[in-house]
Amino acid sequence: MDNIMVKFSCLGIALSLITLGLAHDALSSPVPIDFSNESEMVGFYTSGHYNIEVPKFSKISAKYKHENQDKDLTLFSLKEENTELNLKKQDQFTKGYNPVYNKNYTGFSGAIGYSGGGLRIELEGAFTKFDVDKQKYKFQDNHRYFALAKGDTLTTTKNPTPPPPPPGDNNAYNYITAKNEGLSIISLTLNACYDMIIGNSYLIPSACIGIGKGVTNFLGATNIKTIYKAKLGFGFLLSPKTIIFVNGYYVKVPDDAFKNVSIQYQHELAADPKHIEPVILFNADYYGGEIGLRFIL
């Protein structure tokens, strides 16, 4: 999955560079420009964008199914002052888990589409990643781990089954653990846009709405989710076929359930069910800003 994301980012950078090259050729033309000729803005186009994005995430909650009923899991985070990573010691945890996510300063996206001189239709691909902030954690990756317990406290009991051979022990726990390496999304959206072309003005206000699919990677699980996108901004005509633009946008991910997440069993669970498949509930909406170039072919 990480290799796919790296390749997608490289593709976005390449598309941006190609767009810049095409724009340079257009700007070097000695032919006088008539900005009032709206028909010059009609045709297929390509664009490349640099994105800065801010998460608008909710707290994480979790549940599992037992005897056809949904049961809540209580979340615990490792203590910031811990000087080691030991997921088997209950005193290493504190109740509650509310990670802070960094802003994304390395977002890239690109689009291909058709402009009718006002209305535009485009297909946009984007890559987004929000990592977990280390905050005040002292030891390595302790900020990434959390526990999910079948109860309000973390407990250990003696397992009635025969003990395993040394160096194992005979304890059973009421919790499992997971590692949070952030959220990444590769998305493809179909956008409908409108450019408000005003006479001889160089400025072009614009608005877009879009719907598409996003491949998310969160807690080691890959899920495909429907996403919605809304944009508002303006462009500046460098030539009738070259536009530099700035947009603000909001991305909505209505499905907040993440399934098939990767979990670790420190020991056998003390009570039935001995194996659980938690569903993580997490609102993954975000907003951002972009600057880019659009070149009409």
mmCIF file of C-alpha atoms in Angstrom:
data_model
loop_
_atom_site.group_PDB
_atom_site.id
_atom_site.type_symbol
_atom_site.label_atom_id
_atom_site.label_comp_id
_atom_site.label_asym_id
_atom_site.label_seq_id
_atom_site.Cartn_x
_atom_site.Cartn_y
_atom_site.Cartn_z
ATOM 1 C CA MET A 1 0.000 0.000 0.000
ATOM 2 C CA ASP A 2 2.855 2.380 0.894
ATOM 3 C CA ASN A 3 4.495 1.711 -2.505
ATOM 4 C CA ILE A 4 1.261 2.594 -4.276
ATOM 5 C CA MET A 5 1.047 5.853 -2.335
ATOM 6 C CA VAL A 6 4.641 6.778 -3.169
ATOM 7 C CA LYS A 7 4.009 6.115 -6.865
ATOM 8 C CA PHE A 8 0.804 8.151 -6.720
ATOM 9 C CA SER A 9 2.659 11.095 -5.152
ATOM 10 C CA CYS A 10 5.365 10.891 -7.841
ATOM 11 C CA LEU A 11 2.658 10.888 -10.503
ATOM 12 C CA GLY A 12 1.142 14.019 -8.977
ATOM 13 C CA ILE A 13 4.522 15.764 -8.946
ATOM 14 C CA ALA A 14 5.166 14.755 -12.572
ATOM 15 C CA LEU A 15 1.767 16.045 -13.644
ATOM 16 C CA SER A 16 2.440 19.351 -11.887
ATOM 17 C CA LEU A 17 5.804 19.704 -13.645
ATOM 18 C CA ILE A 18 4.281 18.894 -17.038
ATOM 19 C CA THR A 19 1.591 21.493 -16.443
ATOM 20 C CA LEU A 20 4.208 24.096 -15.506
ATOM 21 C CA GLY A 21 6.136 23.296 -18.680
ATOM 22 C CA LEU A 22 3.076 23.721 -20.849
ATOM 23 C CA ALA A 23 2.268 26.988 -19.105
ATOM 24 C CA HIS A 24 5.798 28.281 -19.766
ATOM 25 C CA ASP A 25 5.422 27.562 -23.477
ATOM 26 C CA ALA A 26 2.121 29.406 -23.527
ATOM 27 C CA LEU A 27 3.538 32.456 -21.737
ATOM 28 C CA SER A 28 6.497 32.669 -24.129
ATOM 29 C CA SER A 29 4.195 33.203 -27.128
ATOM 30 C CA PRO A 30 4.641 36.681 -28.742
ATOM 31 C CA VAL A 31 1.017 36.714 -29.986
ATOM 32 C CA PRO A 32 -1.112 39.432 -28.265
ATOM 33 C CA ILE A 33 -3.749 38.024 -25.900
ATOM 34 C CA ASP A 34 -7.440 38.869 -26.139
ATOM 35 C CA PHE A 35 -8.855 38.090 -22.705
ATOM 36 C CA SER A 36 -12.399 38.873 -23.838
ATOM 37 C CA ASN A 37 -12.493 35.876 -26.205
ATOM 38 C CA GLU A 38 -14.318 33.322 -24.103
ATOM 39 C CA SER A 39 -14.135 30.682 -26.831
ATOM 40 C CA GLU A 40 -10.370 30.421 -26.268
ATOM 41 C CA MET A 41 -11.115 28.804 -22.899
ATOM 42 C CA VAL A 42 -13.039 25.901 -24.434
ATOM 43 C CA GLY A 43 -11.403 22.492 -24.704
ATOM 44 C CA PHE A 44 -9.791 19.644 -22.832
ATOM 45 C CA TYR A 45 -7.393 20.566 -20.054
ATOM 46 C CA THR A 46 -4.976 19.196 -17.497
ATOM 47 C CA SER A 47 -4.063 20.632 -14.117
ATOM 48 C CA GLY A 48 -1.626 20.014 -11.285
ATOM 49 C CA HIS A 49 -2.138 21.123 -7.675
ATOM 50 C CA TYR A 50 -0.153 21.466 -4.462
ATOM 51 C CA ASN A 51 -2.323 20.900 -1.373
ATOM 52 C CA ILE A 52 -2.164 21.783 2.325
ATOM 53 C CA GLU A 53 -4.769 19.961 4.396
ATOM 54 C CA VAL A 54 -6.094 20.081 7.955
ATOM 55 C CA PRO A 55 -7.836 17.114 9.656
ATOM 56 C CA LYS A 56 -11.287 17.535 11.155
ATOM 57 C CA PHE A 57 -11.337 14.139 12.810
ATOM 58 C CA SER A 58 -13.530 12.858 15.609
ATOM 59 C CA LYS A 59 -12.488 10.801 18.608
ATOM 60 C CA ILE A 60 -12.021 7.086 17.975
ATOM 61 C CA SER A 61 -14.555 4.652 19.408
ATOM 62 C CA ALA A 62 -14.804 0.897 18.902
ATOM 63 C CA LYS A 63 -17.243 -1.969 19.184
ATOM 64 C CA TYR A 64 -17.363 -5.712 18.560
ATOM 65 C CA LYS A 65 -20.122 -8.244 18.033
ATOM 66 C CA HIS A 66 -20.957 -11.003 20.510
ATOM 67 C CA GLU A 67 -24.052 -13.186 20.426
ATOM 68 C CA ASN A 68 -25.484 -10.976 17.651
ATOM 69 C CA GLN A 69 -25.192 -7.877 19.821
ATOM 70 C CA ASP A 70 -22.856 -4.884 19.508
ATOM 71 C CA LYS A 71 -20.598 -4.454 22.530
ATOM 72 C CA ASP A 72 -18.554 -1.332 23.261
ATOM 73 C CA LEU A 73 -14.799 -1.440 23.732
ATOM 74 C CA THR A 74 -13.059 0.961 26.125
ATOM 75 C CA LEU A 75 -9.911 2.617 24.788
ATOM 76 C CA PHE A 76 -6.690 3.218 26.727
ATOM 77 C CA SER A 77 -3.556 5.092 25.640
ATOM 78 C CA LEU A 78 0.000 4.577 26.802
ATOM 79 C CA LYS A 79 1.223 7.118 29.346
ATOM 80 C CA GLU A 80 3.365 9.945 27.989
ATOM 81 C CA GLU A 81 6.021 9.490 30.708
ATOM 82 C CA ASN A 82 6.689 5.808 29.910
ATOM 83 C CA THR A 83 10.347 5.068 29.192
ATOM 84 C CA GLU A 84 9.713 1.729 27.487
ATOM 85 C CA LEU A 85 7.202 0.057 25.193
ATOM 86 C CA ASN A 86 5.525 -2.718 27.142
ATOM 87 C CA LEU A 87 1.976 -3.526 26.095
ATOM 88 C CA LYS A 88 1.581 -6.335 28.662
ATOM 89 C CA LYS A 89 1.805 -4.100 31.728
ATOM 90 C CA GLN A 90 -1.522 -2.586 32.693
ATOM 91 C CA ASP A 91 0.095 0.251 34.631
ATOM 92 C CA GLN A 92 1.624 1.511 31.380
ATOM 93 C CA PHE A 93 -1.844 2.612 30.179
ATOM 94 C CA THR A 94 -4.254 5.374 31.089
ATOM 95 C CA LYS A 95 -7.947 5.490 30.255
ATOM 96 C CA GLY A 96 -8.956 7.362 27.106
ATOM 97 C CA TYR A 97 -7.455 7.693 23.659
ATOM 98 C CA ASN A 98 -7.595 10.930 21.685
ATOM 99 C CA PRO A 99 -4.594 11.247 19.326
ATOM 100 C CA VAL A 100 -3.636 14.512 17.663
ATOM 101 C CA TYR A 101 -3.035 14.427 13.907
ATOM 102 C CA ASN A 102 -0.568 16.588 12.011
ATOM 103 C CA LYS A 103 -1.527 18.813 9.119
ATOM 104 C CA ASN A 104 -0.612 17.474 5.684
ATOM 105 C CA TYR A 105 1.925 19.695 3.907
ATOM 106 C CA THR A 106 2.834 17.204 1.171
ATOM 107 C CA GLY A 107 -0.458 16.767 -0.657
ATOM 108 C CA PHE A 108 -0.565 16.545 -4.424
ATOM 109 C CA SER A 109 -3.431 16.178 -6.829
ATOM 110 C CA GLY A 110 -4.070 16.393 -10.541
ATOM 111 C CA ALA A 111 -7.036 16.532 -12.869
ATOM 112 C CA ILE A 112 -8.029 16.097 -16.488
ATOM 113 C CA GLY A 113 -11.259 17.501 -17.821
ATOM 114 C CA TYR A 114 -13.212 19.489 -20.368
ATOM 115 C CA SER A 115 -14.068 23.180 -20.165
ATOM 116 C CA GLY A 116 -17.020 24.684 -22.028
ATOM 117 C CA GLY A 117 -15.958 28.236 -21.288
ATOM 118 C CA GLY A 118 -18.003 28.330 -18.101
ATOM 119 C CA LEU A 119 -19.056 24.847 -17.083
ATOM 120 C CA ARG A 120 -16.316 22.293 -16.502
ATOM 121 C CA ILE A 121 -16.283 18.539 -15.864
ATOM 122 C CA GLU A 122 -13.114 16.959 -14.511
ATOM 123 C CA LEU A 123 -11.724 13.763 -13.051
ATOM 124 C CA GLU A 124 -9.429 14.509 -10.111
ATOM 125 C CA GLY A 125 -6.984 12.190 -8.375
ATOM 126 C CA ALA A 126 -5.431 13.064 -5.006
ATOM 127 C CA PHE A 127 -3.199 11.636 -2.299
ATOM 128 C CA THR A 128 -3.598 12.662 1.357
ATOM 129 C CA LYS A 129 -1.855 11.493 4.529
ATOM 130 C CA PHE A 130 -2.317 12.597 8.131
ATOM 131 C CA ASP A 131 0.214 11.225 10.608
ATOM 132 C CA VAL A 132 -0.135 10.997 14.386
ATOM 133 C CA ASP A 133 1.649 13.729 16.323
ATOM 134 C CA LYS A 134 4.175 12.550 18.911
ATOM 135 C CA GLN A 135 3.140 15.278 21.386
ATOM 136 C CA LYS A 136 4.987 14.829 24.708
ATOM 137 C CA TYR A 137 5.625 11.096 24.463
ATOM 138 C CA LYS A 138 9.172 10.270 25.519
ATOM 139 C CA PHE A 139 9.717 6.795 24.114
ATOM 140 C CA GLN A 140 9.850 6.092 20.377
ATOM 141 C CA ASP A 141 6.453 5.041 18.980
ATOM 142 C CA ASN A 142 4.460 4.984 22.226
ATOM 143 C CA HIS A 143 2.147 7.663 20.811
ATOM 144 C CA ARG A 144 0.966 5.176 18.176
ATOM 145 C CA TYR A 145 -0.262 2.343 20.426
ATOM 146 C CA PHE A 146 -3.528 1.969 22.287
ATOM 147 C CA ALA A 147 -5.531 -0.760 24.000
ATOM 148 C CA LEU A 148 -9.121 -1.852 23.408
ATOM 149 C CA ALA A 149 -10.669 -3.459 26.483
ATOM 150 C CA LYS A 150 -13.803 -5.515 27.073
ATOM 151 C CA GLY A 151 -14.569 -3.532 30.216
ATOM 152 C CA ASP A 152 -13.989 -0.186 31.912
ATOM 153 C CA THR A 153 -10.612 -1.244 33.306
ATOM 154 C CA LEU A 154 -7.667 -3.333 32.169
ATOM 155 C CA THR A 155 -7.552 -6.684 33.960
ATOM 156 C CA THR A 156 -5.385 -9.801 34.087
ATOM 157 C CA THR A 157 -6.588 -13.158 35.379
ATOM 158 C CA LYS A 158 -5.039 -16.575 35.754
ATOM 159 C CA ASN A 159 -5.806 -18.760 32.780
ATOM 160 C CA PRO A 160 -7.399 -22.076 33.828
ATOM 161 C CA THR A 161 -5.784 -23.865 30.889
ATOM 162 C CA PRO A 162 -2.366 -25.519 31.392
ATOM 163 C CA PRO A 163 0.463 -22.969 31.272
ATOM 164 C CA PRO A 164 2.588 -22.767 28.153
ATOM 165 C CA PRO A 165 6.233 -23.819 28.287
ATOM 166 C CA PRO A 166 8.697 -21.214 29.619
ATOM 167 C CA PRO A 167 9.270 -18.320 29.035
ATOM 168 C CA GLY A 168 5.487 -17.886 28.672
ATOM 169 C CA ASP A 169 3.089 -17.207 31.515
ATOM 170 C CA ASN A 170 -0.408 -18.295 32.433
ATOM 171 C CA ASN A 171 -2.193 -14.947 32.387
ATOM 172 C CA ALA A 172 -5.288 -13.999 30.404
ATOM 173 C CA TYR A 173 -6.153 -10.400 29.562
ATOM 174 C CA ASN A 174 -9.341 -8.503 28.796
ATOM 175 C CA TYR A 175 -7.768 -6.280 26.134
ATOM 176 C CA ILE A 176 -6.086 -6.234 22.755
ATOM 177 C CA THR A 177 -3.829 -3.572 21.257
ATOM 178 C CA ALA A 178 -3.515 -1.725 17.966
ATOM 179 C CA LYS A 179 -0.999 0.577 16.297
ATOM 180 C CA ASN A 180 -2.084 3.893 14.752
ATOM 181 C CA GLU A 181 0.211 4.940 11.898
ATOM 182 C CA GLY A 182 -2.099 7.674 10.691
ATOM 183 C CA LEU A 183 -4.698 7.886 7.956
ATOM 184 C CA SER A 184 -3.961 7.975 4.232
ATOM 185 C CA ILE A 185 -6.420 8.326 1.368
ATOM 186 C CA ILE A 186 -5.994 7.847 -2.376
ATOM 187 C CA SER A 187 -9.085 9.338 -3.979
ATOM 188 C CA LEU A 188 -10.640 9.733 -7.406
ATOM 189 C CA THR A 189 -13.550 12.177 -7.750
ATOM 190 C CA LEU A 190 -15.726 13.408 -10.583
ATOM 191 C CA ASN A 191 -16.171 17.171 -10.187
ATOM 192 C CA ALA A 192 -18.710 19.508 -11.800
ATOM 193 C CA CYS A 193 -17.421 23.086 -11.793
ATOM 194 C CA TYR A 194 -18.522 26.535 -12.910
ATOM 195 C CA ASP A 195 -16.167 29.369 -13.846
ATOM 196 C CA MET A 196 -17.728 32.832 -13.679
ATOM 197 C CA ILE A 197 -16.099 34.601 -16.628
ATOM 198 C CA ILE A 198 -16.720 38.357 -16.275
ATOM 199 C CA GLY A 199 -16.059 40.413 -19.439
ATOM 200 C CA ASN A 200 -12.401 41.371 -19.777
ATOM 201 C CA SER A 201 -11.565 40.570 -16.148
ATOM 202 C CA TYR A 202 -8.457 38.531 -15.454
ATOM 203 C CA LEU A 203 -10.064 37.074 -12.293
ATOM 204 C CA ILE A 204 -12.396 34.072 -12.548
ATOM 205 C CA PRO A 205 -14.367 33.021 -9.442
ATOM 206 C CA SER A 206 -15.189 29.309 -9.489
ATOM 207 C CA ALA A 207 -17.034 26.622 -7.540
ATOM 208 C CA CYS A 208 -17.029 22.816 -7.745
ATOM 209 C CA ILE A 209 -18.888 19.898 -6.229
ATOM 210 C CA GLY A 210 -17.747 16.302 -6.605
ATOM 211 C CA ILE A 211 -18.347 12.700 -5.665
ATOM 212 C CA GLY A 212 -15.982 9.772 -5.859
ATOM 213 C CA LYS A 213 -14.242 6.907 -4.106
ATOM 214 C CA GLY A 214 -11.356 6.905 -1.665
ATOM 215 C CA VAL A 215 -9.047 4.009 -0.795
ATOM 216 C CA THR A 216 -8.267 4.515 2.890
ATOM 217 C CA ASN A 217 -5.501 2.961 4.956
ATOM 218 C CA PHE A 218 -6.106 3.184 8.697
ATOM 219 C CA LEU A 219 -4.949 0.898 11.527
ATOM 220 C CA GLY A 220 -3.496 -1.513 8.993
ATOM 221 C CA ALA A 221 -6.777 -1.975 7.124
ATOM 222 C CA THR A 222 -7.709 -0.914 3.614
ATOM 223 C CA ASN A 223 -11.285 0.234 3.052
ATOM 224 C CA ILE A 224 -12.990 1.795 0.027
ATOM 225 C CA LYS A 225 -15.324 4.655 0.908
ATOM 226 C CA THR A 226 -17.535 7.136 -0.908
ATOM 227 C CA ILE A 227 -16.315 10.725 -0.557
ATOM 228 C CA TYR A 228 -17.833 14.116 -1.339
ATOM 229 C CA LYS A 229 -15.866 17.245 -2.164
ATOM 230 C CA ALA A 230 -16.809 20.938 -2.385
ATOM 231 C CA LYS A 231 -14.470 23.677 -3.662
ATOM 232 C CA LEU A 232 -14.618 27.455 -3.789
ATOM 233 C CA GLY A 233 -11.936 29.765 -5.131
ATOM 234 C CA PHE A 234 -10.764 31.888 -8.006
ATOM 235 C CA GLY A 235 -8.401 31.749 -10.950
ATOM 236 C CA PHE A 236 -6.194 34.314 -12.649
ATOM 237 C CA LEU A 237 -5.750 34.298 -16.416
ATOM 238 C CA LEU A 238 -2.126 34.165 -17.472
ATOM 239 C CA SER A 239 -3.419 33.609 -21.010
ATOM 240 C CA PRO A 240 -6.773 32.403 -22.379
ATOM 241 C CA LYS A 241 -5.435 28.851 -22.106
ATOM 242 C CA THR A 242 -3.375 29.113 -18.914
ATOM 243 C CA ILE A 243 -4.907 29.754 -15.508
ATOM 244 C CA ILE A 244 -3.313 29.845 -12.083
ATOM 245 C CA PHE A 245 -5.870 29.153 -9.367
ATOM 246 C CA VAL A 246 -6.340 29.044 -5.602
ATOM 247 C CA ASN A 247 -9.125 27.005 -3.978
ATOM 248 C CA GLY A 248 -10.376 26.110 -0.536
ATOM 249 C CA TYR A 249 -12.168 22.791 -0.201
ATOM 250 C CA TYR A 250 -13.881 20.406 2.186
ATOM 251 C CA VAL A 251 -13.907 16.612 1.925
ATOM 252 C CA LYS A 252 -16.682 14.602 3.563
ATOM 253 C CA VAL A 253 -16.337 10.874 4.304
ATOM 254 C CA PRO A 254 -19.862 9.887 5.442
ATOM 255 C CA ASP A 255 -19.053 6.258 6.303
ATOM 256 C CA ASP A 256 -17.210 6.348 9.642
ATOM 257 C CA ALA A 257 -16.851 2.577 10.151
ATOM 258 C CA PHE A 258 -13.398 1.027 9.575
ATOM 259 C CA LYS A 259 -13.365 -2.772 9.445
ATOM 260 C CA ASN A 260 -10.713 -5.515 9.323
ATOM 261 C CA VAL A 261 -8.255 -3.451 11.364
ATOM 262 C CA SER A 262 -4.969 -4.996 12.441
ATOM 263 C CA ILE A 263 -4.892 -5.921 16.153
ATOM 264 C CA GLN A 264 -2.442 -7.702 18.436
ATOM 265 C CA TYR A 265 -3.233 -10.206 21.178
ATOM 266 C CA GLN A 266 -0.750 -9.859 24.039
ATOM 267 C CA HIS A 267 -2.243 -13.035 25.545
ATOM 268 C CA GLU A 268 -5.419 -15.035 25.244
ATOM 269 C CA LEU A 269 -8.541 -13.101 26.168
ATOM 270 C CA ALA A 270 -9.959 -14.076 29.555
ATOM 271 C CA ALA A 271 -13.639 -14.291 28.596
ATOM 272 C CA ASP A 272 -15.587 -15.305 25.520
ATOM 273 C CA PRO A 273 -15.318 -14.461 22.762
ATOM 274 C CA LYS A 274 -11.620 -15.320 22.686
ATOM 275 C CA HIS A 275 -11.267 -13.697 19.277
ATOM 276 C CA ILE A 276 -12.913 -10.408 18.333
ATOM 277 C CA GLU A 277 -13.056 -8.317 15.172
ATOM 278 C CA PRO A 278 -13.410 -4.705 16.322
ATOM 279 C CA VAL A 279 -15.067 -2.079 14.167
ATOM 280 C CA ILE A 280 -13.478 1.354 14.600
ATOM 281 C CA LEU A 281 -15.789 4.369 14.385
ATOM 282 C CA PHE A 282 -13.894 7.428 13.210
ATOM 283 C CA ASN A 283 -14.989 10.570 11.364
ATOM 284 C CA ALA A 284 -12.296 11.197 8.720
ATOM 285 C CA ASP A 285 -13.457 14.530 7.254
ATOM 286 C CA TYR A 286 -10.840 17.145 6.378
ATOM 287 C CA TYR A 287 -10.459 20.491 4.649
ATOM 288 C CA GLY A 288 -7.649 22.229 2.840
ATOM 289 C CA GLY A 289 -6.343 24.699 0.334
ATOM 290 C CA GLU A 290 -4.670 24.236 -3.019
ATOM 291 C CA ILE A 291 -2.755 26.245 -5.579
ATOM 292 C CA GLY A 292 -2.287 25.005 -9.105
ATOM 293 C CA LEU A 293 -2.103 25.585 -12.825
ATOM 294 C CA ARG A 294 -4.663 24.602 -15.437
ATOM 295 C CA PHE A 295 -3.657 24.423 -19.079
ATOM 296 C CA ILE A 296 -6.303 24.156 -21.809
ATOM 297 C CA LEU A 297 -5.050 22.003 -24.674
#
